[in-house]
Short mmCIF file of C-alpha atoms in Angstrom, two decimals:
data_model
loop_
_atom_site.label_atom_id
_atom_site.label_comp_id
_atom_site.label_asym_id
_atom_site.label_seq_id
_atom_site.Cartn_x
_atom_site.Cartn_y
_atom_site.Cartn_z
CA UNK A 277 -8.26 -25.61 -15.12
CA UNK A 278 -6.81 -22.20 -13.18
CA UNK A 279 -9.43 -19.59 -12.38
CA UNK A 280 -8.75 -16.45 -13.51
CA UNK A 281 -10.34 -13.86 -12.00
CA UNK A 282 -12.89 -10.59 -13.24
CA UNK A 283 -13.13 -7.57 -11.19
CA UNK A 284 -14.54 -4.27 -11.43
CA UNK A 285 -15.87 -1.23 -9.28
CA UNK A 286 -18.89 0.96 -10.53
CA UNK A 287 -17.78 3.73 -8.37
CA UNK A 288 -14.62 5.42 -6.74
CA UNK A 289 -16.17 4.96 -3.33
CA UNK A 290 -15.07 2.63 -0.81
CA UNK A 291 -16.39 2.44 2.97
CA UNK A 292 -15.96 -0.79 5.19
CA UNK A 293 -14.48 -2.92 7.35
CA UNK A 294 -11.77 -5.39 6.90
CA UNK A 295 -10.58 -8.44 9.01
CA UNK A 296 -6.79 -9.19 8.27
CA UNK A 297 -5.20 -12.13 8.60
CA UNK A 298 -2.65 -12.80 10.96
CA UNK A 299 1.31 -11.83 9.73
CA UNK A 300 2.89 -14.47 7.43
CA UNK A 301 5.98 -12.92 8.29
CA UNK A 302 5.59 -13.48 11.85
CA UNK A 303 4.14 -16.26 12.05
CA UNK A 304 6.31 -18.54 10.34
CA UNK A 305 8.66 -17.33 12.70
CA UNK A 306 6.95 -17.89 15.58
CA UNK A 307 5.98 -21.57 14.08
CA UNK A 308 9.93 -22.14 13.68
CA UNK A 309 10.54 -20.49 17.39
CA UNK A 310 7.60 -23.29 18.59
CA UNK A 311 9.29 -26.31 17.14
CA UNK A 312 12.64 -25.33 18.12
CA UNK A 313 11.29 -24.91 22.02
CA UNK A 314 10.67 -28.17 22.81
CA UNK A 315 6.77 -27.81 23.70
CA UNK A 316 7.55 -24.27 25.78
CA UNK A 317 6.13 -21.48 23.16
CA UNK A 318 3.09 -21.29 22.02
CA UNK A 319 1.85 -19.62 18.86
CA UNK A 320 -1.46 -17.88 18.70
CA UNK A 321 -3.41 -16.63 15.84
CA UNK A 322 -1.90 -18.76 13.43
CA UNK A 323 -2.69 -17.08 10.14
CA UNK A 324 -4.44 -18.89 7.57
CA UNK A 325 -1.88 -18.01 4.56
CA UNK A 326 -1.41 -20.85 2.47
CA UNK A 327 2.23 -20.72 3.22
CA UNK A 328 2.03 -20.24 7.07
CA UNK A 329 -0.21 -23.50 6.91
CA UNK A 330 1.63 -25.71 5.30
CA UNK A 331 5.21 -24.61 7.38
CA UNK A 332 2.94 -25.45 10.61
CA UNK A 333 1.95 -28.86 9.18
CA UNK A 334 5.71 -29.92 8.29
CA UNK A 335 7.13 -28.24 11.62
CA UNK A 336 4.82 -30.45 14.00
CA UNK A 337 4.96 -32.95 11.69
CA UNK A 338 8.40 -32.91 11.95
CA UNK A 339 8.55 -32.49 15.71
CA UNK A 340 5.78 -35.49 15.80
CA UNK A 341 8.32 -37.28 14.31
CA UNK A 342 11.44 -36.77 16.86
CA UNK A 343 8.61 -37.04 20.13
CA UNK A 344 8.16 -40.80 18.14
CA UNK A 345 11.52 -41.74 18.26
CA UNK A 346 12.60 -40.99 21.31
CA UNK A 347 9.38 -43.09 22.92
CA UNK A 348 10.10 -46.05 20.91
CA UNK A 349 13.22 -48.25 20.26
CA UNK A 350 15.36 -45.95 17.60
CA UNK A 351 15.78 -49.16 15.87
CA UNK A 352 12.23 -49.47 14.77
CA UNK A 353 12.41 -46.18 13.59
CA UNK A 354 13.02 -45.41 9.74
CA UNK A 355 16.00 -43.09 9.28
CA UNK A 356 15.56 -43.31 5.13
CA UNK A 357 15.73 -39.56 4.04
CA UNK A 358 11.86 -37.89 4.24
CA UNK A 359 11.24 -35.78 1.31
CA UNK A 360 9.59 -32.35 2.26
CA UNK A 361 8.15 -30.23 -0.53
CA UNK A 362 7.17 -26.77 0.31
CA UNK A 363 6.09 -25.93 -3.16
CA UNK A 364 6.68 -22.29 -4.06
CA UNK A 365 7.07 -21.11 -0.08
CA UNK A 366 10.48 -18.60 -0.15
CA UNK A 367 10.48 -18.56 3.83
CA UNK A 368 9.88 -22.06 4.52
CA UNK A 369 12.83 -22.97 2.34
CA UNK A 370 14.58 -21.18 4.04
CA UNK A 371 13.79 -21.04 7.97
CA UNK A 372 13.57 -25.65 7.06
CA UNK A 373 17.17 -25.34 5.24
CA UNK A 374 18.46 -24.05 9.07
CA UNK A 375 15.54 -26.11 11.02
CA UNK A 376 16.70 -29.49 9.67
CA UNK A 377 20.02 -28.90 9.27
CA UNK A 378 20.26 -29.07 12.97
CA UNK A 379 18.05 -32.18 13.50
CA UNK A 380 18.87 -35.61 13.34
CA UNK A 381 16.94 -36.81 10.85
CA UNK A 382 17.57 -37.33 6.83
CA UNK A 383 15.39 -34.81 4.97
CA UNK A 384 15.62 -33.83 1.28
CA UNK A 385 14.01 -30.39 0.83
CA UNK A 386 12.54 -29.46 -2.61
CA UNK A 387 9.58 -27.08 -3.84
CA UNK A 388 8.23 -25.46 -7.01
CA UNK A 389 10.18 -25.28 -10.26
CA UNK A 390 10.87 -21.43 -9.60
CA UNK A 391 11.71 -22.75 -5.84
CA UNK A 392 14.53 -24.50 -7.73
CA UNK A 393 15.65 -21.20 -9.53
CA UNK A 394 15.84 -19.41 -6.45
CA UNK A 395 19.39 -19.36 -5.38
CA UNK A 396 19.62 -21.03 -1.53
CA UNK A 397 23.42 -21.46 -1.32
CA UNK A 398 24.90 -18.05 1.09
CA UNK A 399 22.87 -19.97 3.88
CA UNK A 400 23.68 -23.28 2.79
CA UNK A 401 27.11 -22.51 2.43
CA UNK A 402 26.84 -21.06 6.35
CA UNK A 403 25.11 -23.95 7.64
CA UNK A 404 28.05 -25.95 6.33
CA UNK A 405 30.62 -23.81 8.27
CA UNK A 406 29.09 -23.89 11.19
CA UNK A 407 29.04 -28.07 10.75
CA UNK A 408 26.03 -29.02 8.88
CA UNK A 409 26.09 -31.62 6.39
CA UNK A 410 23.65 -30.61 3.21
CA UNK A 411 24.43 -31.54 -0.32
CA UNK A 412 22.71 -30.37 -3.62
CA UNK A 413 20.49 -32.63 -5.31
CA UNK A 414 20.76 -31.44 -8.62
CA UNK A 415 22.30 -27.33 -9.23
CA UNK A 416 24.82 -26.09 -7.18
CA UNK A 417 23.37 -23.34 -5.40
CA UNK A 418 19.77 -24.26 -5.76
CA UNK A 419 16.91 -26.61 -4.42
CA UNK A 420 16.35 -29.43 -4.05
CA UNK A 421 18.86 -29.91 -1.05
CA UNK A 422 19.69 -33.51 1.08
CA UNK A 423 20.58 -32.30 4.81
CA UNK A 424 22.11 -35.68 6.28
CA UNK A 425 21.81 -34.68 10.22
CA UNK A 426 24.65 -35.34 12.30
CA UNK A 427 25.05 -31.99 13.33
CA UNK A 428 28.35 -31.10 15.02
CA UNK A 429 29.19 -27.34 15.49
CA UNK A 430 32.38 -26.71 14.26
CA UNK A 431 32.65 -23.00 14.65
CA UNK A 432 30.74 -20.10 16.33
CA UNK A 433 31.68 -17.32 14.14
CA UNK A 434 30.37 -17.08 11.10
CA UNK A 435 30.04 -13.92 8.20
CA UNK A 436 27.09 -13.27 5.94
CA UNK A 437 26.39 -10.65 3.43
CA UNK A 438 23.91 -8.30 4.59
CA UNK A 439 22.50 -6.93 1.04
CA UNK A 440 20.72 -10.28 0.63
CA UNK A 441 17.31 -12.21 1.76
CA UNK A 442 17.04 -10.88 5.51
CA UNK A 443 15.74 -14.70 5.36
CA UNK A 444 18.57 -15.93 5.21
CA UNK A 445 19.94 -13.68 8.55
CA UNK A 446 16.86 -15.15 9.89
CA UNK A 447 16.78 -18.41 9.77
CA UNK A 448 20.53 -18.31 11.11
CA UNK A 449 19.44 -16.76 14.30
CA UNK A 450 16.53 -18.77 14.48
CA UNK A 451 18.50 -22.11 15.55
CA UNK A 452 21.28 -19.73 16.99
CA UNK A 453 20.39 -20.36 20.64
CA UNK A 454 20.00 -24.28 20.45
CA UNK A 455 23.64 -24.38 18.57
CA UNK A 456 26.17 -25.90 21.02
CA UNK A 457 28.15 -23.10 21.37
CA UNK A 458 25.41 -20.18 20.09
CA UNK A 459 26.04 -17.82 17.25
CA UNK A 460 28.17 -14.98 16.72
CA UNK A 461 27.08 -13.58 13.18
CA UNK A 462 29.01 -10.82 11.36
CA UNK A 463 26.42 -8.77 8.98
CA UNK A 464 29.24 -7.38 6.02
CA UNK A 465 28.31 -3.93 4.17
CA UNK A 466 24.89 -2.47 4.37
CA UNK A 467 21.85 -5.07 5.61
CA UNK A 468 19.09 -4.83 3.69
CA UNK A 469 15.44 -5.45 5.30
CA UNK A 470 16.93 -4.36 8.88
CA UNK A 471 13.26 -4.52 10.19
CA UNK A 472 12.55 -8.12 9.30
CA UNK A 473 15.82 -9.20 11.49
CA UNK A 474 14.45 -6.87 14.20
CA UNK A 475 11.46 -8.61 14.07
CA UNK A 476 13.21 -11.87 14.56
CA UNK A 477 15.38 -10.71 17.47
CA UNK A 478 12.23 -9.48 19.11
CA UNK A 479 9.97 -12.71 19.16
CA UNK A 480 13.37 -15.02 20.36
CA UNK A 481 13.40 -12.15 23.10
CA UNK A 482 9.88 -12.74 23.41
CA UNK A 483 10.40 -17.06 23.96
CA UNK A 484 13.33 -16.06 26.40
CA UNK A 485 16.33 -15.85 24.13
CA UNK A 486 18.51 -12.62 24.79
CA UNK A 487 21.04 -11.69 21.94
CA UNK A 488 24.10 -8.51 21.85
CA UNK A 489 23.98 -6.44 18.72
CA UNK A 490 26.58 -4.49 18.26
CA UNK A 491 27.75 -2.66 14.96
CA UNK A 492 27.61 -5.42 12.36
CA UNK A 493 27.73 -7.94 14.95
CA UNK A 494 24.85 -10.02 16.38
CA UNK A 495 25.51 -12.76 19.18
CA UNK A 496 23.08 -15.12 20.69
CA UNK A 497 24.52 -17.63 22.96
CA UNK A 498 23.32 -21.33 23.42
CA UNK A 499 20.15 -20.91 26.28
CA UNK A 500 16.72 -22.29 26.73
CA UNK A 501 13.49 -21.16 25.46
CA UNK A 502 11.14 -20.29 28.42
CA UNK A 503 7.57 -21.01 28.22
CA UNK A 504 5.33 -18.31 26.94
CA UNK A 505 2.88 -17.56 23.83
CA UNK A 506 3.67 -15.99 20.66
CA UNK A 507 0.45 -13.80 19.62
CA UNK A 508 0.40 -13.35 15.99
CA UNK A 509 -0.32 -9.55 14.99
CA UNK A 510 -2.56 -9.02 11.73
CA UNK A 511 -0.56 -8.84 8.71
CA UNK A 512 0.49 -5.39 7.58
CA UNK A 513 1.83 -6.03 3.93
CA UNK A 514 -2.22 -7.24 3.50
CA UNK A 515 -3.06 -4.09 5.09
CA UNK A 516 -1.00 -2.09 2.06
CA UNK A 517 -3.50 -3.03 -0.70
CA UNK A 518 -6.39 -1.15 0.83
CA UNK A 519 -3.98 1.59 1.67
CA UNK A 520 -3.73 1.53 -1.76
CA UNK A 521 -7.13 1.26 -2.80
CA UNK A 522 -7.97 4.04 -0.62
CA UNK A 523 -5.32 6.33 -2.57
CA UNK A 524 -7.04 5.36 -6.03
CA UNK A 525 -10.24 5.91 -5.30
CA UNK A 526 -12.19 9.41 -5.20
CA UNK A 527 -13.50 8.92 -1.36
CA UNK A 528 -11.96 6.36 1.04
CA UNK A 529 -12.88 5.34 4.91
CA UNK A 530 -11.90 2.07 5.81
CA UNK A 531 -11.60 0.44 9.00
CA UNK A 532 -8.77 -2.27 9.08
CA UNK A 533 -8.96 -4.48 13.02
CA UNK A 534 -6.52 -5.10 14.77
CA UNK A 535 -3.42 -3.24 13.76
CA UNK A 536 -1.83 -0.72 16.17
CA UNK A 537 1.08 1.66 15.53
CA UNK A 538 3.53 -0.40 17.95
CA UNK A 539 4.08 -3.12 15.39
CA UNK A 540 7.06 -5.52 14.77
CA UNK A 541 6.47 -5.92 11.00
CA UNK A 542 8.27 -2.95 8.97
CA UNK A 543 5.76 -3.28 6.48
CA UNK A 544 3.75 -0.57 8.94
CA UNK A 545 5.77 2.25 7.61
CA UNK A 546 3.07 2.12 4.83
CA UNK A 547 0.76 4.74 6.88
CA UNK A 548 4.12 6.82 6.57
CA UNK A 549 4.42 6.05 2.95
CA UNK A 550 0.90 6.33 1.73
CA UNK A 551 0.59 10.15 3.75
CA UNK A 552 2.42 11.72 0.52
CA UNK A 553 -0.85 10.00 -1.53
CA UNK A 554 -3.45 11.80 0.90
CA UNK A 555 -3.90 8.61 3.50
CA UNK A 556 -4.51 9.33 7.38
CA UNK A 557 -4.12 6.61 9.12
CA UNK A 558 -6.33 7.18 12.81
CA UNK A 559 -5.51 4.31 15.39
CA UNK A 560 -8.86 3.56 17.33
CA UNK A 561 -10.86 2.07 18.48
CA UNK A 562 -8.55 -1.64 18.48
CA UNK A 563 -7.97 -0.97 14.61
CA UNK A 564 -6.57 1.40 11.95
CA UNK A 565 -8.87 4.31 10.40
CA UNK A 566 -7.94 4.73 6.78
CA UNK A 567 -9.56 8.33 5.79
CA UNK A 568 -8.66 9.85 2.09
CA UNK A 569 -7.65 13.30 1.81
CA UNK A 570 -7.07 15.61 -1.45
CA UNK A 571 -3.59 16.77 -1.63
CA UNK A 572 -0.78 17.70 -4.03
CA UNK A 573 1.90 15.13 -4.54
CA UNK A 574 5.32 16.13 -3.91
CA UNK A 575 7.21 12.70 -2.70
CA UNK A 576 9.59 11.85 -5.43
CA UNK A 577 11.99 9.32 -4.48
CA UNK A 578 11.06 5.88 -2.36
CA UNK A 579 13.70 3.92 -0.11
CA UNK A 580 12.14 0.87 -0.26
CA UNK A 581 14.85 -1.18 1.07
CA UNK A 582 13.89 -1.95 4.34
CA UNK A 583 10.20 -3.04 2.95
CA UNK A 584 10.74 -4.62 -0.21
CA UNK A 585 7.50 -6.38 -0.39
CA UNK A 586 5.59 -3.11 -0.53
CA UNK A 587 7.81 -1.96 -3.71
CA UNK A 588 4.76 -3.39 -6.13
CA UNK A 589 2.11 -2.10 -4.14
CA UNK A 590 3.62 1.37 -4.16
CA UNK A 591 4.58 1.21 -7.76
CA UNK A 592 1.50 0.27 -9.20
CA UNK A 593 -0.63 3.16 -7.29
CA UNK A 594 2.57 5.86 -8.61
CA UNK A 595 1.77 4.66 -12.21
CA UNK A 596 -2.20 4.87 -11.75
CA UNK A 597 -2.11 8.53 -10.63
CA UNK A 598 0.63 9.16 -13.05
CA UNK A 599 3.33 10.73 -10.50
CA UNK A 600 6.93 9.94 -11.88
CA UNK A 601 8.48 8.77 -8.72
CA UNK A 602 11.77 7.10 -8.35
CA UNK A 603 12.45 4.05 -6.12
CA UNK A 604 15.67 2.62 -4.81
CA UNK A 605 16.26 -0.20 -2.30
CA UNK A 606 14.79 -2.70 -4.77
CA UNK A 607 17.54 -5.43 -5.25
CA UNK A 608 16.22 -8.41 -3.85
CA UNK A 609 13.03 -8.06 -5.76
CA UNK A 610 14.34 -9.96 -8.75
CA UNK A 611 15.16 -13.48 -6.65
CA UNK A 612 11.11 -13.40 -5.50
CA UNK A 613 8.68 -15.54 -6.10
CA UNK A 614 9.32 -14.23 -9.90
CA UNK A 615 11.70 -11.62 -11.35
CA UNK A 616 9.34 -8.67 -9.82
CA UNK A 617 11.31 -5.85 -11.64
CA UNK A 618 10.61 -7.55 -14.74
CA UNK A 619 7.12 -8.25 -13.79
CA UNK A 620 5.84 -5.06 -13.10
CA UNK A 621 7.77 -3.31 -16.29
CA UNK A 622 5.73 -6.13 -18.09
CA UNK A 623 2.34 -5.51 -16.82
CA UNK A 624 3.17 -1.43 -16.67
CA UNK A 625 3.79 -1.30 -20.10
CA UNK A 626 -0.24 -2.54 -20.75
CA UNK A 627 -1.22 0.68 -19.36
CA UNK A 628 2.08 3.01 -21.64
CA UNK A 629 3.69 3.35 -18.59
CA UNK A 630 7.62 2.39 -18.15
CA UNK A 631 9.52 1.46 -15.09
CA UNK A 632 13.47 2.59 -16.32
CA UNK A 633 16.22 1.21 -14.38
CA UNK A 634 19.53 3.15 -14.12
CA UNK A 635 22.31 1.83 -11.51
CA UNK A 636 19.86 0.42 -8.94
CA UNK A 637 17.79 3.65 -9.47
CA UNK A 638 13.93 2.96 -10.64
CA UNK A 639 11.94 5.64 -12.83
CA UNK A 640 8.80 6.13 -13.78
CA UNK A 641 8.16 7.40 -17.22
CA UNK A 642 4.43 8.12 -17.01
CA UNK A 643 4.46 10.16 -20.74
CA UNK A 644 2.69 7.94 -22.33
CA UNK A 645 0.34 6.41 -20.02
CA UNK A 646 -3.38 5.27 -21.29
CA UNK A 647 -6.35 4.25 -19.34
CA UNK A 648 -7.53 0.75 -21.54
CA UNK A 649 -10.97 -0.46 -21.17
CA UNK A 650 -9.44 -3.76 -20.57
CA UNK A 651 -6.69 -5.18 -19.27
CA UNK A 652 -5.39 -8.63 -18.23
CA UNK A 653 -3.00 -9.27 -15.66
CA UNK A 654 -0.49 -11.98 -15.65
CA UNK A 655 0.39 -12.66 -11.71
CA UNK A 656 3.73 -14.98 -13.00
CA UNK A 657 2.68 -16.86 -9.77
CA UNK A 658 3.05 -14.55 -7.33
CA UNK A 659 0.92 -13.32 -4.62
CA UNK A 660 1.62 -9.78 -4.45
CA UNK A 661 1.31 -9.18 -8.07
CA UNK A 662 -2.18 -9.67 -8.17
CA UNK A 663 -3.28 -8.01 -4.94
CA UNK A 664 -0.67 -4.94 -6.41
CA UNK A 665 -2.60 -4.68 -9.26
CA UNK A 666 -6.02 -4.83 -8.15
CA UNK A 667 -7.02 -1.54 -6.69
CA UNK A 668 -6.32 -0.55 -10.32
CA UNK A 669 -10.43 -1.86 -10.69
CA UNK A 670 -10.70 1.89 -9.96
CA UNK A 671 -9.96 3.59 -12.61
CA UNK A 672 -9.81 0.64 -15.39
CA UNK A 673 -13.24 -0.59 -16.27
CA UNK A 674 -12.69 -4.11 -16.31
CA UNK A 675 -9.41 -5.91 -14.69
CA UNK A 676 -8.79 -9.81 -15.42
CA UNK A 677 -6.29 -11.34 -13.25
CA UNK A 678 -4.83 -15.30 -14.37
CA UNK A 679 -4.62 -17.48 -11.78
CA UNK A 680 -7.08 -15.75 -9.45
CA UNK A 681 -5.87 -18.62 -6.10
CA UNK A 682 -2.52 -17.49 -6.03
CA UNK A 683 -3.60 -14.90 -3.36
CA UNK A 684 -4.07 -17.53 -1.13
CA UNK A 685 -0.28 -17.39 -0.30
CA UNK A 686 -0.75 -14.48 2.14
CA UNK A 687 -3.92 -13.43 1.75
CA UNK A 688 -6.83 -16.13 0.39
CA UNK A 689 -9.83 -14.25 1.59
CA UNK A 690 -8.06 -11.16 -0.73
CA UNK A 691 -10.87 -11.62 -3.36
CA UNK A 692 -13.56 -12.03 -0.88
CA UNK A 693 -12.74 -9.21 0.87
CA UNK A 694 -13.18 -6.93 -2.06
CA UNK A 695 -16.55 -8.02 -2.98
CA UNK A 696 -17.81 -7.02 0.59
CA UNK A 697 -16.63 -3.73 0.35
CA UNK A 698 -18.23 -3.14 -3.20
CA UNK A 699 -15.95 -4.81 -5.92
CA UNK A 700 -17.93 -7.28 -8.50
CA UNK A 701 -15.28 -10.51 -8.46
CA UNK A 702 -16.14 -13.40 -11.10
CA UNK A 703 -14.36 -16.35 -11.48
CA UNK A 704 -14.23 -17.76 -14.96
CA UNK A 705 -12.08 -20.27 -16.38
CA UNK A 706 -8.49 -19.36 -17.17
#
């Protein structure tokens, strides 16, 4: 049976240090950028998300696999199709739909039962035009997916919305510089989640691959990967629940290692963000100072579009203090690991608060809002809505939280974490 998981805080105090984990953003990228170099890159500080893990296993796995066949006598080798389940890991769906649709080998890619709601076919459909051959095992549009090999580019140019998954932009430019003749990748309208493509462009530039971008237009021509390491920085989005703790609680100095304010993950515009709820954020020392200050609120509306997967984070801690903020830039949040909009007006609404859309605008309606004694939190199997919900242990008595592992996406020493800094945590049976 599921844990579930108790927590509470006797006090509004919290002093400590934390040790993040390294980026799960980053380093599944850098884990795709390693397989894809042919034993030149390097990737160091792996982190220990549950996700990150398991892409690493099928990646050198995978690359195992090729090394095999070309020692041995390709006849001996089975070429049946390899089924490759990534369970309910978003980016590894989609940085493996690009990674094997460019190998040689017969793969059928599957995951989760949400996996197979989330919609997968924008890229798929791009693979295709550029020459890969992928068909749908079951829904149009949607996981599982066969990719057959037998790659053969039959264009360079190719267009792609930009006001969906920056994954999807991603794992496109990933395999752009081992296509035959490279990539030339037209972004239409507004791209959503610029960072996490910067990010991208940076570590390739990083392994040795150069790229033009130029209006809507990003080029990366076939080259080599030169031999280098990829260092893995600590993971910012983990850093944004003890932001977040610090702004609920009455006194806050925390210590987070590691993080510095040159970083490539956008989720570090959270020391920006979290100023308006009193945060300083002092880099020292190799680390991140997190001191709370007492000051009026006056930030009203959040663009969240270019950091999407603090939107919960930032949410939750405007409900808890009651401010009645508005947040845009949230589109992409319903195709997540669950519908998050719905989500969070679900959980909200067990504290009176309400979460109002109105033509892509979000509204709180804090009017009715109630401090319970109690309150149980569904996590609909995502990461981030437990860890968004948590710091709410200070100023609810008594927080129970199903399925308490699901942290271990991103973050599995979330839990443990707390109780070192002061948090009671009990597992009980779900």
């Amino acid at each position: 049976m599921m844990q579930n998981v108790i927590l509470k805080k006797s006090n509004k105090q919290i002093n400590g240090t934390v040790h993040l984990t390294g980026s799960k953003s980053e380093c599944n990228r850098a884990l795709v950028i390693e397989a894809l170099s042919n034993g030149k890159v390097k990737v160091e500080n792996v982190s220990d998300a549950a996700d990150a893990v398991l892409l690493a296993g099928i990646l050198r796995s995978a690359v195992g696999s090729e090394q095999l066949a070309t020692a041995h006598d390709p006849s001996t080798i089975d070429h049946g199709p390899q089924t490759v389940d990534i369970g309910p890991a978003g980016t590894a769906m989609r940085f493996l739909t690009a990674y094997f649709a460019i190998q040689d080998n017969e793969v059928i890619l599957t995951g989760s039962q949400r996996m197979k709601e989330r919609p997968i076919g924008i890229l798929v459909d791009a693979l295709i035009e550029l020459g890969a051959h992928i068909d749908y095992e079951e829904k149009e549009g949607y996981p599982p997916i066969k990719l057959k090999g037998s790659f053969g580019q039959l264009t360079s140019k190719i267009s792609i919305k930009g006001n969906i998954s920056s994954q999807y932009i991603t794992a496109l430019l990933l395999i752009a510089a081992r296509l035959p003749f490279g990539l030339e990748l037209h972004i239409e309208g507004e791209l959503t989640s610029r960072p996490y493509v910067e990010m991208t462009l940076a570590m390739l530039e990083t392994a040795g691959i150069q790229h033009q971008w130029k209006d809507n237009v990003i080029a990366i021509t076939n080259q080599e990967f030169t031999t280098t390491s990829l260092h893995v920085e600590p993971d910012w989005s983990a850093a944004s629940y003890w932001y977040a703790i610090a702004a609920l609680a009455d006194q806050a100095e925390l210590f987070l290692t590691g993080l510095t304010p040159y970083s490539l993950q956008g989720d570090s515009v959270i020391t920006e963000i979290m100023a308006n709820f009193g945060i300083t954020s002092q880099f020292k020392d190799g680390g991140v100072q997190l001191t709370k200050e007492h000051k009026p609120f006056s930030h009203k509306v959040f663009d969240l579009k270019e950091c999407p997967d603090l939107a919960q984070t930032i949410i939750v801690v405007c409900a808890a203090l009651g401010h009645e903020a508005a947040f845009t830039g949230l589109e992409t949040l319903k195709i997540k690991e669950t519908d998050r909009i719905l989500a969070l007006q679900t959980e909200l609404a067990k504290m009176g608060v309400k979460l109002i859309e109105n033509n892509e605008v979000y509204q709180l309606d804090c009017s009715e809002k109630f401090i319970p004694e109690r309150m149980f939190i569904n996590t609909y199997h995502d990461h981030r809505m437990a860890m968004a919900f948590a710091p709410l242990a200070l100023i609810i008595p008594q927080l129970e939280f199903e399925n308490g592992p699901v942290v271990d996406k991103s973050y599995p020493a979330f839990w443990t974490d707390l109780a070192k800094l002061g948090f009671e945590v009990q597992e009980v049976e779900g």
